[in-house]
């Protein structure tokens, strides 16, 4: 949406929803060179001269979020690669003291024994480690840096040893080069007592690239599944494993939605009202969004987050989101609502 296309506020939309999802984007840099994520390139939407949020800014933000968030609310800390942030576990500990649950998403590359011990002290509740394939060469190729596979496995071992109260989950992306081994990867996770769950994601247009409806036919076509019959069969196998009680955190309905998406991404349409109007996304420079396709609600360094969430402008954006009919796939992976 262009900046001059400001939403109009309908006074009838009076109810301010309680947030159901939150992500603090602590940084926008990454040490890997992933084929399916371009966070390692300069951010398209952040001007270089804008100052990144500091620890004190994030603490202020967390205190304000406490006013509007429910009990046991989870703050997701992301990036970029969040383990590059030197004060990561200070903000985790601070948020834990406020009563939040905490989660980080990481490629695991930088986790060593010292970091795992800091993690334990901070009280981190959950960690999602990216692992796309049971094959070292496949994972390393997709992640763009040799050693990514071995370091991910090392991270699992170190977190399990030094931060035993942190629940370890895997995050795995289904795409052309990983589909053949996805069932094998799920079976490996099932037999690994260090791994609590595995979350399967469908390939989406890579982060930090210009929105393009036919992206999977163009520059990123090599990542898109070629054999749709095989793709459907593999998803059926994964659905059956889920029904048997395997450690797949996706719902059956979620995996079925993936089938629809892969078979006809141009025709995939949300079956329910978009729920991203209940999401709090805060960028590394303090901008507050519900959906990145809609207006920035404000800067947390200039206005209290709770006030921004409850503002008339936020209500107007919320109404626009509720009327959105775009064939948007982003909610298929994040905050899926069946």
Coordinates of C-alpha atoms in Angstrom, one line a residue:
X1 CA 0.0 0.0 0.0
X2 CA 1.4 3.4 -0.9
X3 CA 1.9 6.0 1.9
X4 CA -0.6 8.4 0.4
X5 CA -3.4 5.7 0.5
X6 CA -4.2 6.1 4.1
X7 CA -7.0 4.0 5.4
X8 CA -10.2 5.6 6.5
X9 CA -11.5 4.8 10.0
X10 CA -14.9 3.2 10.5
X11 CA -16.1 4.1 14.0
X12 CA -18.2 0.9 14.1
X13 CA -15.0 -1.1 14.5
X14 CA -14.6 -0.5 18.2
X15 CA -13.2 -3.7 19.6
X16 CA -9.4 -3.8 20.0
X17 CA -8.2 -7.4 19.6
X18 CA -5.8 -8.9 22.0
X19 CA -2.5 -9.8 20.3
X20 CA -2.0 -13.5 19.4
X21 CA 1.4 -13.2 17.9
X22 CA 4.5 -11.0 18.3
X23 CA 7.9 -10.8 16.7
X24 CA 10.7 -8.5 17.8
X25 CA 13.0 -8.3 14.8
X26 CA 16.3 -7.6 16.6
X27 CA 18.5 -7.4 13.5
X28 CA 18.3 -7.5 9.7
X29 CA 21.7 -9.1 9.0
X30 CA 22.5 -12.8 8.5
X31 CA 25.7 -14.8 8.3
X32 CA 24.4 -17.4 5.9
X33 CA 23.4 -16.9 2.2
X34 CA 20.2 -18.9 1.9
X35 CA 18.7 -19.5 -1.4
X36 CA 15.1 -19.2 0.0
X37 CA 15.7 -16.1 2.2
X38 CA 17.5 -12.9 1.2
X39 CA 17.8 -11.4 4.7
X40 CA 21.6 -11.4 4.1
X41 CA 21.1 -8.6 1.6
X42 CA 20.3 -4.9 2.5
X43 CA 16.7 -4.6 3.6
X44 CA 14.4 -3.3 0.9
X45 CA 12.1 -1.4 3.2
X46 CA 14.5 0.2 5.7
X47 CA 16.5 3.3 4.8
X48 CA 20.2 2.9 5.6
X49 CA 20.4 6.1 7.7
X50 CA 17.8 4.9 10.2
X51 CA 19.2 3.8 13.6
X52 CA 18.6 0.3 14.8
X53 CA 16.8 -0.3 18.1
X54 CA 19.1 -0.7 21.1
X55 CA 18.6 -2.9 24.2
X56 CA 17.0 -0.1 26.2
X57 CA 14.5 0.5 23.3
X58 CA 13.4 -3.1 23.3
X59 CA 13.0 -3.2 27.1
X60 CA 10.7 -0.2 26.9
X61 CA 8.8 -1.9 24.1
X62 CA 8.4 -5.1 26.1
X63 CA 7.1 -3.2 29.2
X64 CA 4.4 -1.5 27.0
X65 CA 3.5 -4.9 25.3
X66 CA 2.8 -6.3 28.8
X67 CA -0.1 -3.8 29.0
X68 CA -2.0 -5.4 26.1
X69 CA -0.7 -9.0 25.9
X70 CA -2.4 -12.0 27.6
X71 CA -0.8 -14.3 30.2
X72 CA 1.9 -16.7 28.9
X73 CA 2.2 -14.6 25.7
X74 CA 5.1 -15.7 23.5
X75 CA 7.6 -13.1 22.2
X76 CA 9.4 -14.4 19.1
X77 CA 12.9 -12.9 18.7
X78 CA 14.0 -13.0 15.1
X79 CA 16.2 -11.5 12.4
X80 CA 18.3 -11.8 10.3
X81 CA 20.2 -14.2 12.5
X82 CA 19.3 -13.3 16.0
X83 CA 22.3 -14.9 17.6
X84 CA 24.5 -12.1 16.1
X85 CA 22.9 -9.7 18.6
X86 CA 25.3 -9.3 21.6
X87 CA 22.6 -8.5 24.1
X88 CA 20.2 -11.2 22.9
X89 CA 19.9 -13.1 26.2
X90 CA 19.7 -9.9 28.2
X91 CA 16.4 -9.0 26.4
X92 CA 15.2 -12.6 26.7
X93 CA 15.8 -12.6 30.5
X94 CA 14.1 -9.2 30.8
X95 CA 11.0 -10.4 29.0
X96 CA 10.9 -13.6 31.0
X97 CA 11.0 -11.4 34.2
X98 CA 7.9 -9.6 32.8
X99 CA 6.1 -12.9 32.6
X100 CA 6.4 -13.5 28.8
X101 CA 7.3 -16.8 27.2
X102 CA 10.3 -16.5 24.8
X103 CA 11.4 -18.1 21.6
X104 CA 14.2 -17.5 19.2
X105 CA 14.6 -18.7 15.6
X106 CA 18.1 -19.4 14.5
X107 CA 20.2 -21.3 11.9
X108 CA 22.3 -22.5 14.9
X109 CA 25.6 -21.6 13.2
X110 CA 27.0 -19.5 16.0
X111 CA 25.8 -21.5 19.0
X112 CA 28.7 -22.7 21.1
X113 CA 28.8 -24.0 24.7
X114 CA 29.2 -20.5 26.1
X115 CA 26.1 -19.2 24.3
X116 CA 24.1 -22.3 25.3
X117 CA 25.0 -21.5 28.9
X118 CA 23.9 -17.9 28.5
X119 CA 20.7 -19.3 27.0
X120 CA 20.1 -21.4 30.1
X121 CA 20.7 -18.4 32.5
X122 CA 18.2 -16.3 30.5
X123 CA 15.5 -18.9 30.9
X124 CA 14.7 -19.1 27.2
X125 CA 11.6 -21.2 26.7
X126 CA 11.9 -22.3 23.1
X127 CA 14.4 -22.4 20.3
X128 CA 13.7 -23.2 16.6
X129 CA 16.7 -24.4 14.7
X130 CA 16.6 -24.5 10.9
X131 CA 17.3 -27.9 9.4
X132 CA 16.0 -28.5 5.9
X133 CA 17.5 -31.9 5.0
X134 CA 18.9 -35.1 6.4
X135 CA 21.7 -34.7 3.8
X136 CA 24.6 -32.4 4.7
X137 CA 25.3 -31.4 1.1
X138 CA 21.7 -30.4 0.5
X139 CA 21.3 -28.3 3.6
X140 CA 24.7 -26.6 3.1
X141 CA 23.9 -25.8 -0.5
X142 CA 20.6 -24.3 0.3
X143 CA 22.0 -22.3 3.2
X144 CA 24.9 -21.0 1.1
X145 CA 27.6 -21.7 3.6
X146 CA 29.6 -24.9 4.2
X147 CA 29.3 -26.2 7.7
X148 CA 25.7 -25.0 8.2
X149 CA 24.5 -28.6 8.6
X150 CA 27.1 -29.7 11.1
X151 CA 26.7 -26.5 13.2
X152 CA 22.9 -27.0 13.3
X153 CA 23.4 -30.5 14.7
X154 CA 26.0 -29.2 17.1
X155 CA 23.6 -26.5 18.3
X156 CA 21.0 -29.2 19.1
X157 CA 23.5 -31.1 21.2
X158 CA 24.8 -28.0 23.0
X159 CA 21.4 -26.6 23.8
X160 CA 20.2 -30.0 25.1
X161 CA 23.3 -30.3 27.3
X162 CA 23.7 -26.8 28.7
X163 CA 20.1 -25.4 28.5
X164 CA 17.9 -28.4 29.3
X165 CA 14.8 -26.4 30.0
X166 CA 14.8 -24.9 26.6
X167 CA 12.5 -26.8 24.2
X168 CA 14.2 -27.6 20.9
X169 CA 12.2 -27.6 17.7
X170 CA 13.3 -27.9 14.1
X171 CA 12.1 -25.8 11.3
X172 CA 12.2 -27.4 7.8
X173 CA 11.2 -25.9 4.5
X174 CA 9.5 -28.1 1.9
X175 CA 10.9 -27.3 -1.6
X176 CA 12.2 -29.1 -4.7
X177 CA 15.5 -30.2 -3.2
X178 CA 14.2 -31.2 0.2
X179 CA 10.8 -32.9 -0.5
X180 CA 12.3 -36.3 -1.3
X181 CA 14.0 -36.4 2.2
X182 CA 11.3 -34.8 4.2
X183 CA 9.7 -38.0 5.5
X184 CA 13.2 -39.3 6.4
X185 CA 13.9 -36.0 8.3
X186 CA 10.7 -36.3 10.2
X187 CA 11.5 -39.9 11.1
X188 CA 15.0 -38.8 12.3
X189 CA 13.4 -36.1 14.5
X190 CA 10.9 -38.6 15.9
X191 CA 13.7 -40.8 17.1
X192 CA 15.8 -38.0 18.5
X193 CA 15.0 -37.4 22.2
X194 CA 16.7 -34.0 22.1
X195 CA 14.1 -32.7 19.6
X196 CA 10.6 -31.9 20.9
X197 CA 8.9 -31.0 17.6
X198 CA 9.5 -30.4 13.9
X199 CA 7.6 -27.6 12.1
X200 CA 7.2 -27.9 8.3
X201 CA 7.1 -24.8 6.2
X202 CA 6.1 -24.4 2.6
X203 CA 8.4 -22.6 0.3
X204 CA 7.3 -19.0 -0.1
X205 CA 8.6 -16.0 -2.0
X206 CA 12.0 -15.3 -0.3
X207 CA 12.1 -12.6 2.4
X208 CA 13.4 -9.3 1.3
X209 CA 12.5 -9.5 -2.3
X210 CA 10.0 -7.4 -4.3
X211 CA 6.5 -8.9 -4.2
X212 CA 5.9 -10.7 -7.5
X213 CA 2.8 -12.9 -8.1
X214 CA 4.7 -15.4 -10.4
X215 CA 7.9 -15.5 -8.4
X216 CA 8.0 -19.3 -8.4
X217 CA 8.0 -19.4 -12.2
X218 CA 10.8 -16.9 -12.5
X219 CA 14.0 -16.3 -10.6
X220 CA 13.2 -18.9 -7.9
X221 CA 11.8 -21.6 -10.1
X222 CA 14.6 -24.0 -9.2
X223 CA 13.2 -24.1 -5.7
X224 CA 9.6 -24.8 -6.6
X225 CA 8.5 -28.5 -6.6
X226 CA 8.5 -29.8 -10.2
X227 CA 6.6 -33.1 -9.8
X228 CA 3.2 -32.1 -8.2
X229 CA 2.0 -35.7 -8.0
X230 CA 5.1 -36.7 -6.0
X231 CA 4.6 -33.6 -3.9
X232 CA 1.0 -34.6 -3.1
X233 CA 2.1 -38.2 -2.2
X234 CA 4.8 -36.9 0.2
X235 CA 2.4 -34.6 1.9
X236 CA -0.1 -37.5 2.3
X237 CA 2.7 -39.5 4.0
X238 CA 3.4 -36.6 6.3
X239 CA -0.3 -36.2 7.1
X240 CA -0.4 -39.9 8.0
X241 CA 2.6 -39.6 10.3
X242 CA 0.9 -36.6 12.0
X243 CA -2.2 -38.6 12.5
X244 CA -0.1 -41.4 14.1
X245 CA 1.2 -38.9 16.7
X246 CA 4.6 -38.0 15.2
X247 CA 6.3 -34.9 16.5
X248 CA 5.0 -32.7 13.7
X249 CA 3.7 -29.4 15.1
X250 CA 1.6 -28.5 12.1
X251 CA -2.1 -29.4 12.2
X252 CA -3.4 -31.9 9.7
X253 CA -5.5 -29.1 8.2
X254 CA -2.3 -27.1 7.8
X255 CA -0.6 -29.8 5.8
X256 CA -3.7 -30.2 3.7
X257 CA -3.6 -26.5 3.0
X258 CA 0.0 -27.0 1.8
X259 CA -1.3 -29.5 -0.7
X260 CA -3.7 -27.0 -2.1
X261 CA -1.0 -24.3 -2.3
X262 CA 1.6 -26.4 -4.1
X263 CA -1.0 -27.8 -6.6
X264 CA -2.2 -24.3 -7.6
X265 CA -0.5 -21.3 -5.9
X266 CA -2.2 -18.9 -8.3
X267 CA -5.6 -20.1 -7.2
X268 CA -5.0 -20.6 -3.5
X269 CA -7.4 -18.4 -1.5
X270 CA -7.7 -18.0 2.3
X271 CA -10.7 -20.0 3.6
X272 CA -11.2 -17.7 6.6
X273 CA -10.8 -14.1 7.5
X274 CA -7.2 -13.0 7.8
X275 CA -6.0 -13.0 11.4
X276 CA -2.9 -10.9 11.0
X277 CA -4.7 -8.0 12.5
X278 CA -3.8 -9.6 15.8
X279 CA -0.1 -9.8 15.1
X280 CA 2.5 -7.3 16.4
X281 CA 5.5 -7.1 14.2
X282 CA 8.3 -4.7 15.3
X283 CA 11.1 -4.0 12.9
X284 CA 14.8 -3.5 13.8
X285 CA 14.3 0.3 13.5
X286 CA 11.2 0.4 15.7
X287 CA 8.4 0.4 13.1
X288 CA 5.2 -1.3 14.2
X289 CA 3.2 -3.4 11.8
X290 CA 0.4 -5.8 11.8
X291 CA 0.9 -6.8 8.2
X292 CA 3.9 -5.5 6.2
X293 CA 1.6 -5.0 3.2
X294 CA -0.2 -2.4 5.1
X295 CA 0.7 0.8 6.9
X296 CA 3.3 1.2 9.5
X297 CA 1.4 2.1 12.7
X298 CA 4.2 4.1 14.2
X299 CA 7.6 4.1 15.8
X300 CA 7.9 2.6 19.3
X301 CA 10.6 5.1 20.1
X302 CA 8.2 7.9 19.5
X303 CA 5.0 6.5 20.9
X304 CA 4.1 3.9 23.5
X305 CA 3.4 0.5 21.8
X306 CA 0.1 0.0 23.7
X307 CA -1.2 3.4 22.7
X308 CA -0.2 2.7 19.1
X309 CA -2.0 -0.7 19.2
X310 CA -5.2 0.9 20.5
X311 CA -5.1 4.0 18.3
X312 CA -7.8 5.0 15.8
X313 CA -5.3 4.7 13.0
X314 CA -4.5 1.1 14.0
X315 CA -8.3 0.4 14.0
X316 CA -8.5 1.7 10.5
X317 CA -5.6 -0.5 9.3
X318 CA -7.3 -3.4 11.1
X319 CA -10.5 -2.8 9.2
X320 CA -8.6 -2.7 5.9
X321 CA -7.0 -6.0 6.7
X322 CA -10.4 -7.6 7.5
X323 CA -11.5 -6.6 4.0
X324 CA -8.4 -7.8 2.3
X325 CA -9.0 -10.2 -0.6
X326 CA -5.5 -10.5 -1.9
X327 CA -4.3 -14.1 -2.6
X328 CA -1.7 -13.7 0.1
X329 CA 0.3 -16.9 1.1
X330 CA 2.3 -15.5 4.0
X331 CA -0.2 -16.7 6.6
X332 CA 0.1 -20.2 5.3
X333 CA 3.4 -20.5 7.2
X334 CA 3.1 -18.0 10.1
X335 CA 0.1 -17.8 12.4
X336 CA -1.9 -20.4 10.4
X337 CA -5.6 -20.4 11.4
X338 CA -7.7 -23.3 10.1

